[in-house]
XYZ file of C-alpha atoms in Angstrom:
687
model
C -36.538 6.013 -29.214
C -32.959 7.156 -28.754
C -31.239 7.408 -25.374
C -30.979 11.154 -25.924
C -34.776 11.423 -26.179
C -35.436 9.507 -22.968
C -35.312 11.761 -19.878
C -34.961 8.745 -17.571
C -31.625 7.911 -19.205
C -30.230 11.425 -19.036
C -28.665 13.291 -16.154
C -31.518 15.220 -14.569
C -30.841 18.879 -15.245
C -33.142 19.851 -12.413
C -33.201 21.466 -8.993
C -31.073 19.213 -6.723
C -31.342 16.378 -9.262
C -35.084 15.923 -8.626
C -37.198 13.807 -10.977
C -38.334 15.745 -14.087
C -41.931 14.506 -13.942
C -43.175 16.806 -16.705
C -40.761 15.215 -19.185
C -41.360 11.592 -18.207
C -44.077 9.842 -20.213
C -45.344 6.262 -20.034
C -43.620 5.523 -23.338
C -40.200 6.147 -21.758
C -40.306 3.477 -19.042
C -39.816 0.189 -20.856
C -36.855 1.427 -22.878
C -35.348 3.008 -19.758
C -35.699 -0.204 -17.758
C -34.142 -2.227 -20.570
C -31.142 0.109 -20.845
C -30.694 0.352 -17.061
C -30.765 -3.439 -16.686
C -28.199 -3.713 -19.478
C -25.960 -1.163 -17.749
C -26.338 -2.881 -14.371
C -25.315 -6.190 -15.957
C -22.179 -4.517 -17.314
C -21.378 -3.239 -13.830
C -21.780 -6.756 -12.419
C -19.619 -8.189 -15.207
C -16.900 -5.656 -14.405
C -16.749 -7.121 -10.892
C -16.661 -10.763 -11.971
C -14.143 -10.138 -14.763
C -11.747 -8.260 -12.494
C -8.482 -10.224 -12.572
C -7.290 -8.807 -9.253
C -7.830 -10.671 -5.999
C -11.268 -9.991 -4.509
C -11.193 -7.173 -1.959
C -13.818 -5.338 -0.002
C -13.423 -2.346 -2.333
C -13.404 -4.071 -5.732
C -16.160 -6.544 -4.858
C -18.416 -5.546 -1.953
C -18.342 -1.765 -2.447
C -18.565 -2.190 -6.209
C -21.594 -4.443 -5.785
C -23.312 -1.917 -3.510
C -22.794 0.785 -6.155
C -23.967 -1.328 -9.098
C -27.406 -0.624 -10.524
C -27.680 3.000 -9.407
C -29.566 4.057 -12.540
C -31.874 1.038 -12.356
C -32.673 1.845 -8.739
C -33.499 5.450 -9.561
C -35.812 4.532 -12.435
C -37.488 1.836 -10.328
C -38.119 4.289 -7.489
C -39.799 6.789 -9.781
C -41.891 4.207 -11.610
C -43.123 2.129 -8.693
C -43.800 5.173 -6.530
C -46.052 6.494 -9.281
C -47.664 3.079 -9.649
C -48.801 3.484 -6.025
C -49.645 7.184 -5.973
C -50.609 8.167 -9.549
C -51.233 5.025 -11.568
C -53.312 4.359 -14.669
C -53.996 1.427 -16.989
C -50.824 2.007 -18.991
C -48.571 2.184 -15.924
C -50.160 -0.977 -14.545
C -49.572 -2.713 -17.884
C -45.908 -1.654 -17.868
C -45.557 -2.869 -14.273
C -46.830 -6.312 -15.273
C -44.312 -6.455 -18.114
C -41.336 -5.013 -16.245
C -41.654 -6.789 -12.888
C -40.678 -10.258 -14.156
C -37.663 -8.743 -15.929
C -36.550 -7.086 -12.700
C -37.006 -10.369 -10.830
C -35.010 -12.153 -13.504
C -32.190 -9.618 -13.247
C -32.168 -9.862 -9.439
C -31.892 -13.625 -9.758
C -29.138 -13.258 -12.359
C -27.145 -11.387 -9.729
C -27.913 -13.664 -6.777
C -27.316 -16.859 -8.759
C -24.131 -15.612 -10.469
C -21.563 -18.248 -9.513
C -18.498 -16.131 -10.291
C -19.876 -13.162 -8.358
C -20.735 -15.248 -5.305
C -17.279 -16.822 -5.398
C -15.698 -13.375 -5.057
C -18.126 -12.289 -2.325
C -17.541 -15.541 -0.434
C -13.781 -15.153 -0.642
C -13.928 -11.675 0.893
C -16.365 -12.921 3.551
C -14.164 -15.851 4.548
C -11.169 -13.534 4.928
C -13.053 -10.888 6.929
C -11.104 -11.433 10.153
C -7.929 -10.292 8.405
C -9.561 -7.147 7.047
C -9.565 -3.835 8.886
C -13.194 -2.922 8.402
C -15.405 -0.356 10.100
C -18.618 -1.567 11.767
C -20.588 -0.323 8.781
C -18.329 -2.214 6.366
C -18.644 -5.377 8.454
C -22.433 -5.051 8.300
C -22.378 -4.489 4.540
C -20.142 -7.522 4.003
C -22.373 -9.702 6.158
C -25.477 -8.409 4.389
C -24.074 -9.027 0.903
C -22.913 -12.533 1.762
C -26.304 -13.426 3.238
C -28.060 -11.891 0.243
C -26.455 -14.636 -1.808
C -26.424 -17.524 0.649
C -30.038 -16.932 1.737
C -31.358 -16.587 -1.793
C -30.083 -19.555 -3.705
C -26.375 -19.114 -4.408
C -25.684 -22.609 -3.041
C -28.492 -24.325 -4.983
C -28.093 -26.779 -7.839
C -28.794 -25.562 -11.360
C -32.225 -27.233 -11.397
C -33.073 -25.620 -8.063
C -31.882 -22.237 -9.310
C -34.120 -22.617 -12.346
C -37.119 -23.309 -10.124
C -36.242 -20.349 -7.873
C -36.289 -18.049 -10.895
C -39.686 -19.392 -11.912
C -41.086 -18.848 -8.404
C -39.754 -15.292 -8.139
C -41.088 -14.325 -11.549
C -44.506 -15.717 -10.721
C -44.575 -14.053 -7.303
C -43.765 -10.655 -8.817
C -46.725 -10.994 -11.171
C -49.100 -12.315 -8.527
C -48.379 -9.499 -6.066
C -48.959 -6.896 -8.776
C -52.213 -8.556 -9.790
C -53.273 -8.735 -6.147
C -52.806 -4.974 -5.709
C -54.504 -4.104 -8.977
C -57.555 -6.150 -8.001
C -57.805 -4.464 -4.596
C -57.571 -1.019 -6.202
C -60.121 -1.953 -8.869
C -62.539 -3.335 -6.269
C -62.134 -0.176 -4.195
C -62.786 2.077 -7.188
C -65.721 -0.020 -8.432
C -67.963 0.584 -5.427
C -70.017 3.741 -5.037
C -72.936 4.535 -2.769
C -74.990 7.223 -4.476
C -77.791 8.971 -2.591
C -79.872 11.549 -4.408
C -80.748 13.468 -1.247
C -79.627 13.679 2.371
C -82.735 12.158 3.977
C -80.754 9.077 5.029
C -77.665 10.982 6.133
C -78.825 12.067 9.569
C -75.871 12.336 11.935
C -73.267 12.919 9.226
C -71.302 16.143 9.816
C -71.746 18.937 7.301
C -68.081 18.743 6.283
C -68.478 15.087 5.263
C -71.736 15.843 3.434
C -70.071 18.656 1.553
C -67.200 16.378 0.521
C -69.725 13.741 -0.650
C -71.639 16.359 -2.624
C -68.439 17.469 -4.345
C -67.552 13.828 -5.093
C -70.950 13.420 -6.759
C -70.496 16.634 -8.706
C -67.126 15.416 -10.015
C -68.954 12.386 -11.443
C -71.726 14.573 -12.908
C -74.255 13.196 -10.442
C -76.817 14.876 -8.220
C -76.798 14.358 -4.471
C -74.076 12.600 -2.518
C -71.447 10.028 -3.421
C -69.605 7.796 -0.942
C -66.721 5.443 -1.701
C -64.467 2.964 0.072
C -61.649 5.524 0.292
C -60.921 6.219 3.947
C -61.841 9.955 3.997
C -65.284 8.982 2.699
C -65.728 5.636 4.468
C -64.602 6.506 8.019
C -66.913 9.513 8.662
C -69.833 7.596 7.176
C -69.309 4.587 9.466
C -68.712 6.842 12.469
C -71.668 9.212 12.228
C -74.502 8.075 9.918
C -77.533 7.057 11.978
C -78.979 4.811 9.252
C -77.854 1.332 10.321
C -78.864 -0.313 7.023
C -76.614 2.047 5.083
C -73.734 1.481 7.507
C -74.216 -2.244 7.042
C -74.152 -1.906 3.255
C -70.971 0.156 3.240
C -69.279 -2.059 5.851
C -70.029 -5.210 3.887
C -68.742 -3.611 0.685
C -65.525 -2.643 2.449
C -65.069 -6.062 4.050
C -65.673 -7.977 0.828
C -63.185 -6.164 -1.418
C -61.705 -8.650 -3.923
C -63.665 -11.515 -2.323
C -66.134 -13.513 -4.400
C -66.559 -10.695 -6.898
C -65.141 -10.011 -10.357
C -61.856 -8.964 -8.733
C -61.638 -12.055 -6.508
C -58.181 -12.509 -4.979
C -58.633 -15.898 -3.299
C -56.503 -17.809 -5.769
C -53.823 -15.115 -5.613
C -53.709 -15.455 -1.815
C -53.390 -19.234 -1.943
C -50.816 -19.195 -4.724
C -48.664 -16.480 -3.116
C -48.625 -18.319 0.218
C -47.811 -21.637 -1.449
C -45.030 -20.214 -3.614
C -43.444 -18.411 -0.678
C -43.475 -21.671 1.258
C -41.973 -23.595 -1.654
C -39.297 -20.923 -2.028
C -38.393 -21.129 1.667
C -38.203 -24.912 1.520
C -36.006 -24.731 -1.575
C -33.621 -22.489 0.360
C -33.528 -24.833 3.347
C -35.996 -23.090 5.663
C -39.006 -24.659 7.361
C -41.423 -21.902 6.309
C -41.455 -18.454 4.735
C -41.604 -16.948 8.238
C -38.464 -18.843 9.286
C -36.705 -17.420 6.226
C -37.884 -13.841 6.794
C -37.415 -13.686 10.559
C -33.797 -14.829 10.469
C -33.060 -11.238 9.470
C -35.311 -9.546 12.040
C -34.967 -8.577 15.683
C -37.483 -11.285 16.639
C -35.354 -13.967 14.887
C -37.933 -16.844 14.890
C -41.679 -17.509 14.414
C -41.684 -19.010 17.884
C -40.538 -15.681 19.340
C -43.190 -13.779 17.356
C -45.939 -16.165 18.454
C -44.794 -16.008 22.073
C -44.681 -12.200 21.929
C -48.183 -12.058 20.427
C -49.615 -14.488 22.966
C -48.130 -12.544 25.883
C -49.889 -9.364 24.784
C -53.061 -11.267 23.797
C -53.390 -12.609 27.340
C -53.305 -9.041 28.666
C -55.480 -7.502 25.946
C -58.286 -10.078 25.557
C -59.904 -9.588 29.005
C -59.685 -5.793 28.596
C -61.174 -6.018 25.105
C -64.053 -8.164 26.308
C -64.825 -5.691 29.104
C -64.762 -2.832 26.602
C -67.007 -4.741 24.195
C -69.511 -5.541 26.928
C -69.521 -1.899 28.014
C -70.086 -0.773 24.412
C -72.847 -3.358 23.888
C -74.763 -2.263 26.974
C -74.332 1.373 26.025
C -75.467 0.783 22.425
C -78.568 -1.185 23.427
C -79.485 1.465 25.957
C -79.190 4.520 23.698
C -80.581 2.782 20.568
C -83.753 1.975 22.475
C -84.102 5.667 23.310
C -83.166 7.014 19.869
C -85.666 8.380 17.380
C -83.217 8.361 14.453
C -81.333 5.052 14.764
C -82.564 1.476 14.828
C -82.938 -0.316 18.178
C -80.441 -3.164 18.449
C -80.057 -6.297 20.546
C -76.427 -7.054 19.696
C -73.469 -5.235 18.195
C -72.337 -5.906 14.632
C -69.136 -4.676 12.969
C -70.996 -1.810 11.291
C -71.977 -0.574 14.747
C -68.433 -0.410 16.112
C -67.289 3.064 15.020
C -70.758 4.581 15.382
C -71.398 3.606 18.986
C -67.742 3.891 20.010
C -67.767 7.525 18.959
C -70.957 8.152 20.949
C -69.526 6.390 24.000
C -66.329 8.415 23.727
C -68.427 11.579 23.619
C -70.353 10.417 26.682
C -67.249 9.470 28.680
C -64.925 12.295 27.676
C -67.225 14.904 26.146
C -64.958 14.646 23.116
C -65.530 13.875 19.458
C -63.675 14.328 16.190
C -65.993 17.068 14.982
C -65.166 19.068 18.106
C -61.429 18.678 17.484
C -61.210 18.921 13.691
C -61.402 22.748 13.537
C -58.120 22.804 15.477
C -56.354 20.502 13.041
C -56.236 22.352 9.756
C -53.888 20.344 7.528
C -51.548 23.260 6.808
C -51.205 23.956 10.536
C -50.464 20.318 11.319
C -47.811 20.241 8.588
C -46.191 23.381 9.971
C -46.473 21.907 13.455
C -44.635 18.716 12.631
C -41.998 20.822 10.864
C -41.583 22.977 13.981
C -41.262 19.892 16.172
C -38.573 18.540 13.832
C -36.851 21.910 14.078
C -36.868 21.956 17.872
C -35.644 18.372 18.100
C -33.168 18.162 15.209
C -32.622 21.715 13.951
C -34.290 21.130 10.564
C -36.091 23.820 8.571
C -38.573 23.370 5.707
C -39.069 25.808 2.847
C -41.848 25.227 0.336
C -40.603 25.672 -3.212
C -41.995 25.766 -6.752
C -38.634 24.826 -8.269
C -39.312 21.097 -7.832
C -41.492 19.366 -10.412
C -44.588 17.496 -9.197
C -46.280 14.351 -10.486
C -49.699 15.779 -9.497
C -50.872 19.319 -8.663
C -51.875 18.248 -5.117
C -48.275 17.447 -4.208
C -46.378 19.900 -1.982
C -42.595 20.198 -2.358
C -40.036 21.392 0.180
C -36.337 22.003 0.531
C -35.128 20.744 3.916
C -32.104 22.405 5.532
C -29.941 21.638 8.549
C -29.432 23.977 11.491
C -26.309 25.446 9.859
C -28.388 26.199 6.726
C -26.732 23.445 4.662
C -28.950 21.397 2.390
C -30.424 18.268 3.981
C -32.989 16.742 1.613
C -36.005 17.148 -0.657
C -39.467 16.414 0.748
C -42.613 15.603 -1.274
C -45.984 15.583 0.533
C -49.043 14.086 -1.191
C -52.083 14.200 1.102
C -55.366 13.722 -0.810
C -57.106 10.668 -2.331
C -57.728 10.276 -6.054
C -58.602 7.518 -8.463
C -55.058 6.416 -9.338
C -53.828 6.315 -5.752
C -54.056 3.359 -3.403
C -55.599 3.706 0.036
C -53.577 4.152 3.188
C -50.497 6.142 4.098
C -46.827 5.476 3.479
C -43.344 6.949 3.284
C -41.098 6.288 0.334
C -38.075 7.814 -1.378
C -37.124 8.847 -4.894
C -33.434 8.872 -4.057
C -31.463 7.426 -1.149
C -28.658 8.956 0.891
C -25.076 7.714 0.555
C -21.492 8.928 0.055
C -20.133 8.741 -3.486
C -16.594 7.710 -4.446
C -15.402 11.293 -3.979
C -16.736 11.461 -0.433
C -19.695 13.692 -1.313
C -22.761 13.170 0.870
C -25.572 12.480 -1.612
C -28.740 13.664 0.089
C -32.122 11.922 -0.144
C -35.442 12.788 -1.776
C -38.183 11.677 0.618
C -41.949 11.424 0.132
C -44.980 11.048 2.404
C -48.223 9.852 0.822
C -51.547 9.945 2.705
C -55.286 10.054 2.011
C -56.869 12.892 3.988
C -60.128 14.739 3.382
C -59.735 17.318 0.623
C -60.625 20.977 1.140
C -64.146 21.902 0.058
C -65.554 25.116 -1.315
C -66.175 26.396 2.210
C -63.687 24.594 4.438
C -59.976 23.779 4.391
C -58.791 20.208 4.937
C -59.548 19.528 8.600
C -58.035 16.386 10.077
C -59.437 13.971 12.611
C -57.120 13.333 15.531
C -56.422 9.883 14.090
C -55.323 11.529 10.840
C -53.053 13.842 12.829
C -51.293 10.832 14.369
C -51.085 9.241 10.901
C -49.347 12.338 9.527
C -46.898 12.305 12.446
C -46.330 8.562 11.969
C -45.384 8.886 8.315
C -43.281 11.959 9.037
C -41.362 9.892 11.602
C -40.439 7.571 8.744
C -39.521 10.639 6.683
C -37.133 11.831 9.407
C -35.486 8.403 9.343
C -34.759 9.069 5.665
C -33.870 12.758 5.965
C -31.409 12.296 8.831
C -29.662 9.299 7.280
C -25.879 9.549 7.334
C -24.354 6.299 6.126
C -21.670 5.561 3.592
C -23.562 2.860 1.742
C -26.943 3.327 0.097
C -28.166 -0.196 0.888
C -27.762 0.502 4.623
C -29.208 4.017 4.557
C -32.332 5.467 6.159
C -35.168 2.982 6.486
C -33.029 0.090 5.171
C -33.254 -1.615 8.550
C -34.873 -4.724 10.000
C -38.643 -4.560 9.423
C -39.415 -4.866 13.129
C -37.163 -1.868 13.807
C -38.341 0.383 10.985
C -41.532 1.419 12.808
C -39.692 2.828 15.852
C -38.948 6.284 14.335
C -42.516 6.566 13.029
C -44.367 5.368 16.092
C -42.327 7.327 18.607
C -43.190 10.613 16.862
C -46.913 9.940 17.395
C -46.340 10.526 21.119
C -45.881 14.273 20.537
C -49.525 14.449 19.396
C -50.631 13.876 22.987
C -48.337 16.417 24.627
C -49.644 19.878 25.573
C -46.312 21.526 24.780
C -46.450 20.128 21.234
C -50.177 20.549 20.556
C -50.061 24.238 21.427
C -47.593 24.733 18.566
C -50.016 23.773 15.810
C -53.521 23.024 17.135
C -55.200 26.366 16.387
C -58.801 26.953 15.313
C -58.890 27.472 11.564
C -61.337 30.406 11.832
C -60.363 32.196 15.067
C -56.696 31.130 15.403
C -57.512 30.222 19.016
C -55.046 27.735 20.528
C -56.669 24.444 21.423
C -58.070 24.771 24.969
C -56.254 22.980 27.778
C -59.469 21.137 28.617
C -59.454 19.569 25.136
C -55.833 18.518 25.548
C -56.681 16.899 28.866
C -59.564 15.077 27.179
C -57.299 13.890 24.333
C -54.875 12.453 26.872
C -57.679 10.927 28.927
C -59.163 9.338 25.798
C -55.807 8.018 24.588
C -56.480 4.604 26.124
C -60.126 4.509 25.083
C -60.863 0.954 23.883
C -57.150 0.192 23.894
C -57.927 -3.462 24.580
C -60.038 -3.671 21.423
C -57.450 -1.788 19.381
C -54.643 -4.017 20.651
C -56.668 -7.130 19.878
C -57.332 -5.864 16.341
C -53.660 -5.153 15.676
C -52.600 -8.493 17.133
C -55.130 -10.346 15.004
C -53.605 -8.956 11.804
C -50.105 -10.018 12.830
C -51.302 -13.450 13.942
C -53.181 -13.957 10.676
C -50.010 -13.035 8.802
C -48.187 -15.798 10.697
C -50.789 -18.486 9.943
C -50.296 -17.794 6.254
C -46.506 -17.656 6.406
C -45.440 -19.619 9.481
C -46.913 -22.961 8.365
C -47.095 -25.264 5.343
C -50.053 -23.748 3.423
C -50.256 -26.342 0.652
C -53.351 -28.010 2.121
C -55.354 -24.800 2.450
C -58.261 -24.522 0.021
C -60.654 -22.155 1.812
C -59.186 -18.684 2.411
C -61.993 -17.499 4.650
C -62.016 -20.645 6.804
C -58.255 -20.422 7.249
C -58.220 -16.812 8.452
C -61.069 -17.610 10.842
C -58.637 -19.834 12.785
C -57.139 -16.616 14.107
C -60.189 -14.386 14.131
C -62.122 -16.983 16.156
C -59.525 -16.374 18.890
C -59.507 -12.606 18.649
C -62.902 -11.416 17.370
C -65.441 -10.056 19.795
C -67.818 -9.004 17.015
C -69.878 -11.599 15.098
C -68.339 -12.737 11.837
C -69.751 -11.360 8.586
C -70.109 -14.200 6.085
C -69.502 -11.987 3.046
C -66.278 -10.487 4.449
C -62.715 -11.711 4.044
C -59.656 -9.723 5.076
C -56.935 -11.763 3.383
C -58.122 -10.923 -0.118
C -57.412 -7.213 0.401
C -54.561 -7.440 2.943
C -52.083 -5.611 0.725
C -49.472 -5.212 3.464
C -48.640 -8.909 3.404
C -49.673 -10.012 -0.089
C -48.495 -6.980 -2.064
C -46.242 -4.959 0.220
C -43.181 -5.986 2.192
C -44.803 -7.062 5.454
C -45.192 -10.819 4.881
C -44.214 -12.559 8.134
C -43.644 -9.048 9.450
C -46.949 -7.448 10.381
C -46.237 -8.194 14.044
C -43.554 -5.507 13.771
C -46.101 -2.717 14.368
C -46.820 -4.061 17.846
C -43.150 -4.962 18.372
C -42.188 -1.386 17.560
C -44.804 -0.111 20.020
C -42.783 -1.800 22.751
C -39.696 0.027 21.499
C -41.403 3.407 21.130
C -43.138 3.296 24.526
C -39.864 2.361 26.189
C -37.869 4.982 24.252
C -40.366 7.832 24.761
C -40.037 7.416 28.515
C -36.594 9.038 28.138
C -38.126 12.107 26.448
C -40.789 12.257 29.157
C -38.116 12.179 31.850
C -35.810 14.735 30.201
C -38.366 16.892 28.383
C -40.053 16.281 25.020
C -37.872 18.895 23.327
C -34.655 18.065 25.180
C -31.921 18.478 22.550
C -29.477 16.158 24.324
C -31.985 13.288 24.218
C -32.937 14.162 20.644
C -29.271 14.129 19.636
C -28.825 10.679 21.201
C -31.862 9.434 19.273
C -30.606 10.999 16.049
C -27.022 9.778 16.454
C -27.898 6.221 17.505
C -31.165 5.540 15.668
C -32.140 7.963 12.899
C -28.747 8.545 11.281
C -27.436 4.989 11.529
C -29.843 3.203 9.223
C -29.001 -0.481 9.071
C -25.287 -0.086 9.757
C -25.364 -2.120 12.989
C -27.577 -4.610 14.793
C -30.702 -2.670 15.843
C -30.647 -4.004 19.396
C -27.139 -2.565 19.811
C -28.283 0.772 18.418
C -31.318 0.816 20.685
C -29.438 -0.065 23.870
C -26.834 2.566 22.979
C -29.613 5.162 22.974
C -31.641 3.814 25.903
C -28.922 2.340 28.069
C -30.799 -0.968 28.314
C -32.856 -3.386 26.234
C -36.540 -2.542 25.713
C -39.097 -3.829 28.209
C -42.756 -4.559 27.472
C -43.823 -2.880 30.730
C -43.868 0.653 29.280
C -46.289 -0.383 26.507
C -48.638 -2.258 28.833
C -48.647 0.701 31.222
C -49.265 3.252 28.458
C -52.079 1.132 27.025
C -53.704 0.783 30.440
C -53.486 -3.011 30.243
C -51.742 -3.211 33.614
C -52.160 -1.149 36.741
């Protein structure tokens, strides 16, 4: 195939340079990757073969610009591998990933290139650099020094082998989780065992069955199917079956991931040791706000001490409640102790009892289109952005919505893709990503980003639009907070732009936006009944706020347990571990209040740390909660739509990307360092 016939290797003749998805076929990727790697190598060679003295411009800036085409192709391909994959794309990913790892190592282990970078770095005090340039220089130098530039040739060879193997293992891990998720189906021919399940969920299950040419109802492990089932179905045996299927994904089945988990952990440890670090966590955390595993463990323990007593009280309350009402129920089995498959079911009933509030009561007020327009309006009031849906942008799937985003002065800001519904080729969960970063080119033009949010919400049915649970509303706001971090980026260098920040800082923009979901002034913008257009009643808003801390101890304990489990895989020497389940129980024995389920294992499907970028970083969700609780206090004091406060947040957090140390950026916005008190107070863990 010629270069001229490959759309990935041509200038995109499209609206605002958006990806021409209709022209891109699977057959184009491998050739495009090969050519882009070849071009990137030429760009690197141009730096190393430059006979002039190394300068910031001819070495550091040139290095930041190198590989632009490769980055663009990678963004398109790997985004589709997450959101719209198939067997062929997965096959290409397995073939391409080692080549990308090899190229990355070719750059990092390039002696001549590192020599030039090091020379600029050692002369930095004599250079007149901006703060952003100083950060870029420091980042580029550490990229080499932290990843093997000072190793011997034999050590470099081993590093390449490790990185190639890790790239394959993480891909295989994710493919097995997706395959295990897709493999399970619960098919019921009639609704006799579906007592308690809302009509909307039954209708969605009936349509899922119809799509598979089956009669009755079909349930899967995708969240929009799984969560309502576990929350509302009275039949305890069915809840147990579905819960055990969910908890045993890729564990002791044909997609078993145990060896992948062990091998990934061991190779990461070996890699860290090779680079002179005690563990993988020591390596990772050097470039985080937390700095050390000791700090992360201390942080986790401090919150654990506050959360564990509250969680135990909540569990005891739920147990007593469940035993009491199950003994009186004619449709659900009487119980003597709570199991994991009882958690959502009885928690929802207790929440209804305590607050006279349940998701089915609220869902009619959270029509997806209204929530989308609501978050857009909130972004407009805070930052002056406007969103115009357009058909001029090509889509990779018909479900995707596309928008042009404009600034307050009507200048172009960014492109926004929104992909909200589950399907076979799409992994579970919700995430923000980008197809193109923001930066300034050599002519000073501000290249604007193409941002995407991907979620898995309940699809519209024949009789109802997509109606979100309140948890799904906060998820949409969370991911849109990440999107704003990308949209409002304003940095010179692409590698420092948008969400290119420390992992334990990246969740601040996302988590702070969730706070607007609990505010009357914000809810009244978008929470309108899908049939009557009635604004959500004030009594419901009061109940939402009152229920905000419902089982917060249990939720905090759950979140902490994931971060702590991450650290016992990555903050120790894992070479002696042979039993994945037994190892993760070392943490869960400290944090679980529910009995263990022998057939369940979380590690084998924990994609965040074994496939995604959160290894030795899952604690960052809770860390960022400290930041967001502390930061939102300013909006509460000044007004949630106060433009002066919003401008300070935009100027010091959202627009700055990774251009400066995040603690400096935060204190510049807040006026002081973050304190844990605001989080503990908001969570009701202290008086």
